[in-house]
GROMACS .gro file of C-alpha atoms in nm:
model
  438
    1MET     CA    1 -20.707  15.060 -10.793
    2ALA     CA    2 -20.787  15.363 -10.582
    3ARG     CA    3 -21.143  15.485 -10.546
    4ARG     CA    4 -21.158  15.864 -10.529
    5GLY     CA    5 -21.530  15.906 -10.485
    6ASP     CA    6 -21.770  15.706 -10.276
    7PRO     CA    7 -21.731  15.477 -10.098
    8LYS     CA    8 -21.515  15.666  -9.853
    9ILE     CA    9 -21.256  15.432  -9.705
   10GLY     CA   10 -21.035  15.520  -9.409
   11VAL     CA   11 -20.762  15.361  -9.202
   12ALA     CA   12 -20.678  15.414  -8.833
   13LEU     CA   13 -20.350  15.290  -8.686
   14ALA     CA   14 -20.287  15.266  -8.312
   15GLY     CA   15 -19.955  15.295  -8.132
   16GLY     CA   16 -19.729  15.034  -7.981
   17GLY     CA   17 -19.369  15.148  -8.022
   18PRO     CA   18 -19.140  14.979  -8.276
   19LEU     CA   19 -19.337  14.656  -8.230
   20GLY     CA   20 -19.657  14.834  -8.327
   21SER     CA   21 -19.503  14.971  -8.646
   22ILE     CA   22 -19.363  14.631  -8.744
   23TYR     CA   23 -19.695  14.457  -8.682
   24GLU     CA   24 -19.892  14.720  -8.873
   25ILE     CA   25 -19.665  14.692  -9.177
   26GLY     CA   26 -19.709  14.314  -9.195
   27ALA     CA   27 -20.084  14.340  -9.143
   28LEU     CA   28 -20.123  14.620  -9.399
   29VAL     CA   29 -19.944  14.421  -9.669
   30ALA     CA   30 -20.182  14.129  -9.609
   31LEU     CA   31 -20.488  14.356  -9.616
   32HIS     CA   32 -20.367  14.541  -9.925
   33GLU     CA   33 -20.330  14.212 -10.113
   34ALA     CA   34 -20.666  14.076  -9.999
   35PHE     CA   35 -20.891  14.384 -10.035
   36ASP     CA   36 -20.961  14.429 -10.405
   37GLY     CA   37 -21.077  14.790 -10.432
   38VAL     CA   38 -20.871  14.940 -10.150
   39ASP     CA   39 -20.551  15.139 -10.195
   40PHE     CA   40 -20.417  15.242  -9.855
   41THR     CA   41 -20.220  15.527 -10.013
   42GLN     CA   42 -20.542  15.683 -10.144
   43CYS     CA   43 -20.772  15.662  -9.842
   44HIS     CA   44 -21.034  15.929  -9.782
   45ALA     CA   45 -20.898  15.972  -9.428
   46THR     CA   46 -20.590  15.828  -9.260
   47VAL     CA   47 -20.542  15.854  -8.883
   48GLY     CA   48 -20.224  15.770  -8.693
   49VAL     CA   49 -20.150  15.770  -8.322
   50SER     CA   50 -19.804  15.733  -8.166
   51ALA     CA   51 -19.609  15.465  -8.358
   52GLY     CA   52 -19.905  15.437  -8.594
   53ALA     CA   53 -19.841  15.799  -8.694
   54PHE     CA   54 -19.514  15.694  -8.863
   55ILE     CA   55 -19.700  15.447  -9.081
   56ALA     CA   56 -20.007  15.666  -9.142
   57SER     CA   57 -19.801  15.965  -9.256
   58SER     CA   58 -19.602  15.742  -9.493
   59LEU     CA   59 -19.917  15.593  -9.646
   60ALA     CA   60 -20.064  15.939  -9.699
   61ASN     CA   61 -19.744  16.032  -9.880
   62GLY     CA   62 -19.786  15.753 -10.132
   63LEU     CA   63 -19.564  15.482  -9.981
   64THR     CA   64 -19.740  15.147 -10.019
   65PRO     CA   65 -19.730  14.881  -9.745
   66ARG     CA   66 -19.471  14.694  -9.956
   67ASP     CA   67 -19.262  15.013  -9.977
   68LEU     CA   68 -19.276  15.040  -9.599
   69CYS     CA   69 -19.166  14.679  -9.560
   70ALA     CA   70 -18.865  14.743  -9.783
   71ARG     CA   71 -18.770  15.059  -9.592
   72PHE     CA   72 -18.841  14.957  -9.232
   73ILE     CA   73 -18.814  14.576  -9.229
   74GLU     CA   74 -18.586  14.469  -9.515
   75SER     CA   75 -18.375  14.777  -9.467
   76GLU     CA   76 -18.043  14.622  -9.574
   77ASP     CA   77 -18.162  14.644  -9.936
   78HIS     CA   78 -18.281  15.003  -9.912
   79ALA     CA   79 -18.084  15.316  -9.996
   80GLU     CA   80 -18.210  15.494  -9.682
   81PRO     CA   81 -18.306  15.238  -9.418
   82PHE     CA   82 -18.486  15.330  -9.100
   83GLU     CA   83 -18.323  15.157  -8.806
   84PRO     CA   84 -18.485  15.124  -8.460
   85ASP     CA   85 -18.174  15.268  -8.297
   86PHE     CA   86 -18.285  15.606  -8.439
   87LEU     CA   87 -18.537  15.597  -8.155
   88MET     CA   88 -18.285  15.499  -7.885
   89ARG     CA   89 -18.041  15.788  -7.892
   90PRO     CA   90 -17.986  15.951  -7.550
   91ALA     CA   91 -18.161  16.284  -7.498
   92LEU     CA   92 -17.832  16.465  -7.426
   93ALA     CA   93 -17.978  16.813  -7.466
   94GLU     CA   94 -18.252  16.731  -7.213
   95TYR     CA   95 -17.992  16.592  -6.971
   96ALA     CA   96 -17.787  16.910  -7.002
   97ARG     CA   97 -18.087  17.136  -6.940
   98ARG     CA   98 -18.178  16.948  -6.625
   99LEU     CA   99 -17.823  16.936  -6.491
  100ALA     CA  100 -17.795  17.312  -6.537
  101ARG     CA  101 -18.079  17.352  -6.287
  102LEU     CA  102 -17.908  17.158  -6.009
  103PRO     CA  103 -17.724  17.451  -5.841
  104ASP     CA  104 -18.043  17.657  -5.803
  105LEU     CA  105 -18.240  17.354  -5.686
  106ALA     CA  106 -17.974  17.266  -5.431
  107LEU     CA  107 -17.969  17.621  -5.297
  108GLY     CA  108 -18.348  17.625  -5.270
  109ALA     CA  109 -18.358  17.287  -5.094
  110PHE     CA  110 -18.088  17.391  -4.846
  111SER     CA  111 -18.264  17.719  -4.766
  112ALA     CA  112 -18.601  17.549  -4.716
  113TRP     CA  113 -18.453  17.285  -4.487
  114PHE     CA  114 -18.249  17.539  -4.290
  115ASP     CA  115 -18.556  17.757  -4.232
  116ARG     CA  116 -18.754  17.461  -4.100
  117SER     CA  117 -18.477  17.312  -3.890
  118ALA     CA  118 -18.396  17.649  -3.733
  119ALA     CA  119 -18.726  17.631  -3.548
  120ALA     CA  120 -18.728  17.259  -3.479
  121TYR     CA  121 -18.566  16.963  -3.648
  122SER     CA  122 -18.812  16.777  -3.867
  123THR     CA  123 -18.742  16.467  -4.076
  124ARG     CA  124 -19.054  16.546  -4.273
  125GLY     CA  125 -18.923  16.894  -4.343
  126PHE     CA  126 -18.598  16.748  -4.475
  127PHE     CA  127 -18.773  16.525  -4.726
  128GLU     CA  128 -19.002  16.808  -4.834
  129ALA     CA  129 -18.696  17.025  -4.893
  130VAL     CA  130 -18.511  16.773  -5.109
  131GLN     CA  131 -18.825  16.686  -5.303
  132GLY     CA  132 -18.747  16.979  -5.528
  133PHE     CA  133 -18.455  16.783  -5.670
  134THR     CA  134 -18.704  16.576  -5.873
  135ARG     CA  135 -18.727  16.876  -6.106
  136ALA     CA  136 -18.373  16.793  -6.216
  137LEU     CA  137 -18.482  16.457  -6.357
  138PRO     CA  138 -18.497  16.456  -6.738
  139ASN     CA  139 -18.840  16.449  -6.900
  140GLY     CA  140 -18.730  16.166  -7.126
  141VAL     CA  141 -18.450  15.914  -7.162
  142PHE     CA  142 -18.427  15.913  -7.543
  143ASP     CA  143 -18.431  16.177  -7.814
  144ASN     CA  144 -18.688  16.140  -8.091
  145ASP     CA  145 -18.544  16.419  -8.308
  146ALA     CA  146 -18.366  16.164  -8.529
  147GLY     CA  147 -18.693  15.993  -8.620
  148ALA     CA  148 -18.856  16.326  -8.706
  149ALA     CA  149 -18.553  16.428  -8.916
  150TYR     CA  150 -18.569  16.100  -9.107
  151LEU     CA  151 -18.937  16.156  -9.190
  152ALA     CA  152 -18.876  16.518  -9.289
  153LYS     CA  153 -18.605  16.404  -9.530
  154MET     CA  154 -18.820  16.122  -9.667
  155PHE     CA  155 -19.120  16.352  -9.716
  156GLY     CA  156 -18.899  16.615  -9.880
  157ARG     CA  157 -18.849  16.394 -10.185
  158SER     CA  158 -19.014  16.484 -10.512
  159GLY     CA  159 -19.379  16.384 -10.517
  160ARG     CA  160 -19.408  16.384 -10.137
  161THR     CA  161 -19.472  16.659  -9.888
  162ASN     CA  162 -19.417  16.745  -9.523
  163ASP     CA  163 -19.719  16.976  -9.533
  164PHE     CA  164 -20.066  16.849  -9.441
  165ARG     CA  165 -20.223  17.106  -9.675
  166GLU     CA  166 -20.043  16.973  -9.983
  167LEU     CA  167 -20.159  16.613  -9.944
  168ARG     CA  168 -20.414  16.479 -10.192
  169HIS     CA  169 -20.607  16.305  -9.915
  170ARG     CA  170 -20.671  16.385  -9.550
  171LEU     CA  171 -20.417  16.282  -9.289
  172PHE     CA  172 -20.471  16.325  -8.915
  173ILE     CA  173 -20.200  16.278  -8.651
  174VAL     CA  174 -20.322  16.286  -8.291
  175ALA     CA  175 -20.116  16.407  -7.993
  176THR     CA  176 -20.200  16.518  -7.639
  177ASP     CA  177 -20.151  16.874  -7.514
  178LEU     CA  178 -19.951  16.822  -7.196
  179ASP     CA  179 -20.080  17.131  -7.012
  180SER     CA  180 -20.450  17.075  -7.083
  181ALA     CA  181 -20.457  16.694  -7.133
  182GLU     CA  182 -20.669  16.756  -7.444
  183ALA     CA  183 -20.630  16.560  -7.767
  184VAL     CA  184 -20.506  16.771  -8.057
  185VAL     CA  185 -20.561  16.656  -8.414
  186PHE     CA  186 -20.280  16.778  -8.637
  187GLY     CA  187 -20.400  16.805  -8.995
  188SER     CA  188 -20.738  16.944  -8.889
  189PRO     CA  189 -20.826  17.313  -8.942
  190GLY     CA  190 -20.607  17.531  -8.724
  191TYR     CA  191 -20.347  17.257  -8.675
  192ASP     CA  192 -20.255  17.187  -9.036
  193ASP     CA  193 -19.965  17.436  -9.055
  194VAL     CA  194 -19.742  17.210  -8.843
  195PRO     CA  195 -19.497  16.996  -9.046
  196ILE     CA  196 -19.610  16.634  -9.064
  197SER     CA  197 -19.278  16.511  -8.925
  198GLU     CA  198 -19.316  16.735  -8.618
  199ALA     CA  199 -19.673  16.616  -8.565
  200VAL     CA  200 -19.551  16.254  -8.572
  201LYS     CA  201 -19.278  16.342  -8.322
  202ALA     CA  202 -19.540  16.495  -8.090
  203SER     CA  203 -19.779  16.202  -8.125
  204SER     CA  204 -19.508  15.948  -8.040
  205ALA     CA  205 -19.353  16.134  -7.745
  206LEU     CA  206 -19.430  15.866  -7.487
  207PRO     CA  207 -19.382  16.022  -7.139
  208GLY     CA  208 -19.077  15.887  -6.963
  209LEU     CA  209 -18.915  15.765  -7.282
  210TYR     CA  210 -18.917  16.089  -7.483
  211PRO     CA  211 -18.934  16.454  -7.375
  212PRO     CA  212 -19.253  16.642  -7.467
  213ALA     CA  213 -19.240  16.784  -7.819
  214ARG     CA  214 -19.244  17.163  -7.826
  215ILE     CA  215 -19.450  17.310  -8.111
  216GLY     CA  216 -19.507  17.682  -8.099
  217GLU     CA  217 -19.590  17.767  -7.739
  218ARG     CA  218 -19.730  17.426  -7.646
  219ASP     CA  219 -19.588  17.093  -7.529
  220TYR     CA  220 -19.725  16.768  -7.670
  221VAL     CA  221 -19.698  16.403  -7.567
  222ASP     CA  222 -19.820  16.067  -7.695
  223GLY     CA  223 -20.164  16.073  -7.855
  224ALA     CA  224 -20.255  15.737  -7.701
  225LEU     CA  225 -20.292  15.899  -7.359
  226LYS     CA  226 -20.648  15.997  -7.448
  227LYS     CA  227 -20.763  15.719  -7.680
  228THR     CA  228 -20.617  15.410  -7.842
  229LEU     CA  229 -20.713  15.460  -8.208
  230HIS     CA  230 -20.892  15.795  -8.230
  231ALA     CA  231 -21.104  15.624  -8.494
  232SER     CA  232 -21.376  15.885  -8.445
  233VAL     CA  233 -21.151  16.138  -8.620
  234ALA     CA  234 -21.173  15.942  -8.947
  235LEU     CA  235 -21.543  15.874  -8.900
  236ARG     CA  236 -21.615  16.243  -8.848
  237ALA     CA  237 -21.415  16.316  -9.162
  238GLY     CA  238 -21.665  16.104  -9.355
  239ALA     CA  239 -21.509  15.756  -9.370
  240LYS     CA  240 -21.778  15.491  -9.422
  241LEU     CA  241 -21.554  15.185  -9.418
  242LEU     CA  242 -21.280  15.217  -9.156
  243VAL     CA  243 -20.998  14.963  -9.133
  244CYS     CA  244 -20.836  14.969  -8.787
  245ILE     CA  245 -20.517  14.797  -8.669
  246ASN     CA  246 -20.432  14.770  -8.302
  247PRO     CA  247 -20.105  14.583  -8.244
  248LEU     CA  248 -20.122  14.568  -7.863
  249VAL     CA  249 -20.360  14.329  -7.691
  250PRO     CA  250 -20.336  14.175  -7.342
  251PHE     CA  251 -20.173  13.833  -7.335
  252ASN     CA  252 -20.364  13.530  -7.209
  253ALA     CA  253 -20.093  13.315  -7.053
  254ARG     CA  254 -20.337  13.034  -6.973
  255LEU     CA  255 -20.435  12.996  -7.336
  256ALA     CA  256 -20.074  13.015  -7.446
  257SER     CA  257 -19.941  12.756  -7.202
  258GLY     CA  258 -20.117  12.458  -7.356
  259GLU     CA  259 -19.954  12.137  -7.461
  260GLY     CA  260 -19.630  12.183  -7.651
  261ARG     CA  261 -19.607  12.557  -7.587
  262ARG     CA  262 -19.341  12.736  -7.387
  263ALA     CA  263 -19.518  13.048  -7.265
  264PRO     CA  264 -19.513  13.092  -6.884
  265LYS     CA  265 -19.825  13.030  -6.682
  266ARG     CA  266 -19.739  13.319  -6.448
  267LEU     CA  267 -19.638  13.649  -6.607
  268ALA     CA  268 -19.520  13.770  -6.267
  269ASP     CA  269 -19.226  13.530  -6.301
  270GLU     CA  270 -19.104  13.733  -6.601
  271GLY     CA  271 -19.035  14.050  -6.404
  272LEU     CA  272 -19.148  14.412  -6.386
  273VAL     CA  273 -19.128  14.494  -6.757
  274THR     CA  274 -19.364  14.207  -6.844
  275VAL     CA  275 -19.607  14.304  -6.567
  276LEU     CA  276 -19.613  14.667  -6.685
  277SER     CA  277 -19.656  14.559  -7.047
  278GLN     CA  278 -19.955  14.343  -6.960
  279THR     CA  279 -20.109  14.620  -6.749
  280PHE     CA  280 -20.069  14.877  -7.027
  281ARG     CA  281 -20.217  14.642  -7.286
  282ALA     CA  282 -20.515  14.561  -7.065
  283LEU     CA  283 -20.589  14.931  -7.018
  284ILE     CA  284 -20.569  14.992  -7.392
  285GLN     CA  285 -20.798  14.699  -7.469
  286SER     CA  286 -21.069  14.790  -7.219
  287ARG     CA  287 -21.069  15.152  -7.330
  288MET     CA  288 -21.091  15.058  -7.696
  289LYS     CA  289 -21.374  14.812  -7.634
  290VAL     CA  290 -21.581  15.093  -7.484
  291GLY     CA  291 -21.505  15.311  -7.785
  292MET     CA  292 -21.600  15.048  -8.040
  293GLU     CA  293 -21.934  14.997  -7.869
  294ARG     CA  294 -22.005  15.370  -7.891
  295TYR     CA  295 -21.923  15.391  -8.261
  296ALA     CA  296 -22.212  15.159  -8.348
  297HIS     CA  297 -22.443  15.416  -8.189
  298ASP     CA  298 -22.270  15.739  -8.297
  299PHE     CA  299 -22.191  15.635  -8.656
  300PRO     CA  300 -22.462  15.384  -8.755
  301ASP     CA  301 -22.396  15.426  -9.128
  302ALA     CA  302 -22.026  15.335  -9.101
  303ASP     CA  303 -21.860  14.992  -9.092
  304ILE     CA  304 -21.549  14.935  -8.880
  305LEU     CA  305 -21.312  14.642  -8.926
  306LEU     CA  306 -21.060  14.581  -8.648
  307PHE     CA  307 -20.751  14.363  -8.685
  308GLU     CA  308 -20.535  14.262  -8.387
  309PRO     CA  309 -20.294  13.988  -8.277
  310ALA     CA  310 -20.440  13.680  -8.109
  311ARG     CA  311 -20.470  13.689  -7.730
  312ASP     CA  312 -20.239  13.386  -7.695
  313ASP     CA  313 -19.975  13.520  -7.937
  314GLU     CA  314 -19.651  13.471  -7.745
  315THR     CA  315 -19.444  13.559  -8.053
  316ILE     CA  316 -19.570  13.917  -8.042
  317PHE     CA  317 -19.590  13.956  -7.665
  318PHE     CA  318 -19.232  13.841  -7.595
  319ALA     CA  319 -19.077  14.002  -7.903
  320ASN     CA  320 -18.737  14.165  -7.921
  321VAL     CA  321 -18.808  14.440  -8.171
  322PHE     CA  322 -18.450  14.568  -8.174
  323SER     CA  323 -18.314  14.244  -8.314
  324TYR     CA  324 -18.294  14.265  -8.693
  325ALA     CA  325 -18.382  13.896  -8.730
  326ASP     CA  326 -18.681  13.944  -8.501
  327ARG     CA  327 -18.805  14.240  -8.704
  328ARG     CA  328 -18.828  14.020  -9.010
  329ARG     CA  329 -18.983  13.734  -8.814
  330LEU     CA  330 -19.242  13.957  -8.644
  331ALA     CA  331 -19.347  14.129  -8.967
  332GLU     CA  332 -19.383  13.790  -9.137
  333HIS     CA  333 -19.582  13.667  -8.839
  334ALA     CA  334 -19.818  13.966  -8.856
  335TYR     CA  335 -19.862  13.910  -9.230
  336SER     CA  336 -19.942  13.539  -9.186
  337HIS     CA  337 -20.173  13.596  -8.890
  338THR     CA  338 -20.371  13.864  -9.073
  339ARG     CA  339 -20.408  13.640  -9.379
  340ALA     CA  340 -20.534  13.361  -9.152
  341GLU     CA  341 -20.780  13.602  -8.987
  342LEU     CA  342 -20.910  13.711  -9.326
  343ARG     CA  343 -20.973  13.349  -9.424
  344ARG     CA  344 -21.138  13.273  -9.091
  345ARG     CA  345 -21.359  13.583  -9.102
  346ALA     CA  346 -21.436  13.570  -9.474
  347THR     CA  347 -21.807  13.498  -9.428
  348GLU     CA  348 -21.837  13.792  -9.188
  349LEU     CA  349 -21.626  14.031  -9.396
  350GLU     CA  350 -21.759  13.976  -9.747
  351PRO     CA  351 -22.103  14.140  -9.706
  352VAL     CA  352 -21.948  14.432  -9.517
  353LEU     CA  353 -21.686  14.491  -9.785
  354ALA     CA  354 -21.942  14.450 -10.063
  355ARG     CA  355 -22.142  14.743  -9.924
  356HIS     CA  356 -21.844  14.962 -10.008
  357GLY     CA  357 -21.752  14.818 -10.344
  358VAL     CA  358 -21.466  14.608 -10.209
  359ARG     CA  359 -21.410  14.241 -10.287
  360LEU     CA  360 -21.217  13.984 -10.086
  361ASP     CA  361 -20.952  13.825 -10.309
  362HIS     CA  362 -20.987  13.456 -10.225
  363ALA     CA  363 -20.721  13.353 -10.476
  364ALA     CA  364 -20.461  13.569 -10.304
  365LEU     CA  365 -20.563  13.439  -9.961
  366ALA     CA  366 -20.552  13.077 -10.075
  367ASP     CA  367 -20.204  13.100 -10.228
  368PRO     CA  368 -19.980  12.893  -9.994
  369GLU     CA  369 -19.661  13.036 -10.148
  370ARG     CA  370 -19.727  13.395 -10.051
  371ARG     CA  371 -19.484  13.543  -9.802
  372LEU     CA  372 -19.402  13.891  -9.685
  373ILE     CA  373 -19.028  13.824  -9.697
  374ALA     CA  374 -18.850  13.553  -9.894
  375ALA     CA  375 -18.732  13.260  -9.682
  376PRO     CA  376 -18.363  13.277  -9.578
  377GLY     CA  377 -18.142  13.128  -9.848
  378LYS     CA  378 -18.433  13.114 -10.092
  379PRO     CA  379 -18.457  13.394 -10.347
  380ALA     CA  380 -18.794  13.554 -10.397
  381GLU     CA  381 -18.977  13.446 -10.708
  382GLY     CA  382 -19.248  13.582 -10.935
  383LEU     CA  383 -19.440  13.886 -10.816
  384ALA     CA  384 -19.254  13.903 -10.484
  385ALA     CA  385 -18.918  13.919 -10.663
  386GLU     CA  386 -19.036  14.185 -10.907
  387THR     CA  387 -19.188  14.392 -10.627
  388ARG     CA  388 -18.869  14.379 -10.423
  389ARG     CA  389 -18.644  14.464 -10.718
  390LEU     CA  390 -18.866  14.752 -10.825
  391SER     CA  391 -18.888  14.892 -10.470
  392THR     CA  392 -18.511  14.873 -10.425
  393ALA     CA  393 -18.444  15.034 -10.765
  394LEU     CA  394 -18.687  15.318 -10.699
  395GLY     CA  395 -18.537  15.378 -10.356
  396ARG     CA  396 -18.187  15.404 -10.500
  397LEU     CA  397 -18.303  15.622 -10.789
  398ASP     CA  398 -18.484  15.852 -10.546
  399HIS     CA  399 -18.172  15.874 -10.335
  400ALA     CA  400 -17.948  15.946 -10.637
  401LEU     CA  401 -18.178  16.221 -10.762
  402ALA     CA  402 -18.183  16.378 -10.418
  403GLN     CA  403 -17.805  16.381 -10.410
  404GLY     CA  404 -17.800  16.561 -10.744
  405GLY     CA  405 -18.024  16.843 -10.634
  406GLY     CA  406 -18.199  16.912 -10.307
  407ALA     CA  407 -18.574  16.897 -10.305
  408ARG     CA  408 -18.763  17.216 -10.230
  409SER     CA  409 -18.817  17.245  -9.860
  410ARG     CA  410 -19.186  17.272  -9.777
  411ASP     CA  411 -19.158  17.268  -9.402
  412ARG     CA  412 -19.338  17.554  -9.240
  413ILE     CA  413 -19.263  17.560  -8.869
  414ALA     CA  414 -19.568  17.668  -8.671
  415LYS     CA  415 -19.519  17.996  -8.488
  416SER     CA  416 -19.800  17.928  -8.251
  417GLY     CA  417 -19.984  17.632  -8.110
  418ARG     CA  418 -20.303  17.734  -8.294
  419LYS     CA  419 -20.352  17.943  -8.607
  420ALA     CA  420 -20.656  18.059  -8.802
  421ASP     CA  421 -20.745  17.843  -9.099
  422GLY     CA  422 -20.817  18.132  -9.331
  423GLY     CA  423 -21.166  18.004  -9.422
  424LYS     CA  424 -21.039  17.735  -9.663
  425ALA     CA  425 -21.170  17.448  -9.456
  426GLU     CA  426 -21.505  17.393  -9.298
  427LYS     CA  427 -21.542  17.550  -8.959
  428LYS     CA  428 -21.529  17.261  -8.718
  429ASP     CA  429 -21.407  17.248  -8.364
  430ALA     CA  430 -21.072  17.070  -8.411
  431ARG     CA  431 -21.073  16.954  -8.055
  432ALA     CA  432 -21.419  16.800  -8.061
  433HIS     CA  433 -21.401  16.432  -7.980
  434SER     CA  434 -21.644  16.168  -7.873
  435ARG     CA  435 -21.635  16.053  -7.515
  436ASP     CA  436 -21.538  15.704  -7.617
  437GLY     CA  437 -21.199  15.550  -7.547
  438ALA     CA  438 -21.094  15.434  -7.895
   0.00000   0.00000   0.00000
């Protein structure tokens, strides 16, 4: 059951695109089952970055990890499924805005080149003149409005909210201000008037894939540009036991290419996408390692538990997250791996958890029949069956009630990038962050 006083338990979820969300759901279900005394919907502080912001905002709104699995993974049984193709819709409005600029850019390029060539022909001058055409390139390939609209609708249901200030517990969504390159913590004083769904959209606006999210007079991009987890946000909010999940780790091809395994020995053979993925993961890992080392010094009275995939996990590294079958397989894999990690680390974890009134449920971890999703062709039994039926029934009931009468809209669109807090919250600098990389 939830603990509303001390100890103060928090959760921090990193990004990682659709794969990150899938992995975090599987891992959270495993942790929720194994940690007796932790309710991830009632955490003292919940922090989400990029894809992790989708999951964090849902947890803070009372959706359990099992609820999230039903909605995002086993979506065929849910009244309102979230499909990954919501995140892959072309940014047509962005394309149109950029195309509309072409005539002026062409005129400017021609004038610049003509002025230079009138004096003396210069190849360099020609390329400098046409360089302006790069301003016609769209800021993003895909439109993330559909994902934000889905969250706004989901949080508009009775008992949920799209307003940070109406939540029972503290939620923080981190994005990056494009013009200043500063991290902005939505949900903190001065940034809590922004709708949660818009904050998630800003935090997950990965440059190149999605256009910057415009909120008030500011443009925001992916929160992972500054740090991987932003765990210090939860620690500053008072969390004493912080559970962190980072779904992206660099892949060790040498470990994974042992006897009987099919992973390649040379990632370069797999092409540019694989090389870029490995590079990005390595940067994330090194930055987070520095951050974790600083936390021991900056927050000596807090305990941090980090859960990640294995370094030789080819299932996660070479995943196809847009395949429905793979979504189920990857979530199940994350669930199983996290359970195995909990068993392996039990001796290390038990005294840490005990300091915060949490017990490791060895019976749940030892149960060989536990699965995240029932095996194909085999109906779920016992608790798993009851959980699935209840989740599906509640989803359909929620949907039916919504159809009968619209929920009160609580969205308050921010009129400016920063607004006074009115003295209700403690006066902290919302942009204060540690110099660490996590």
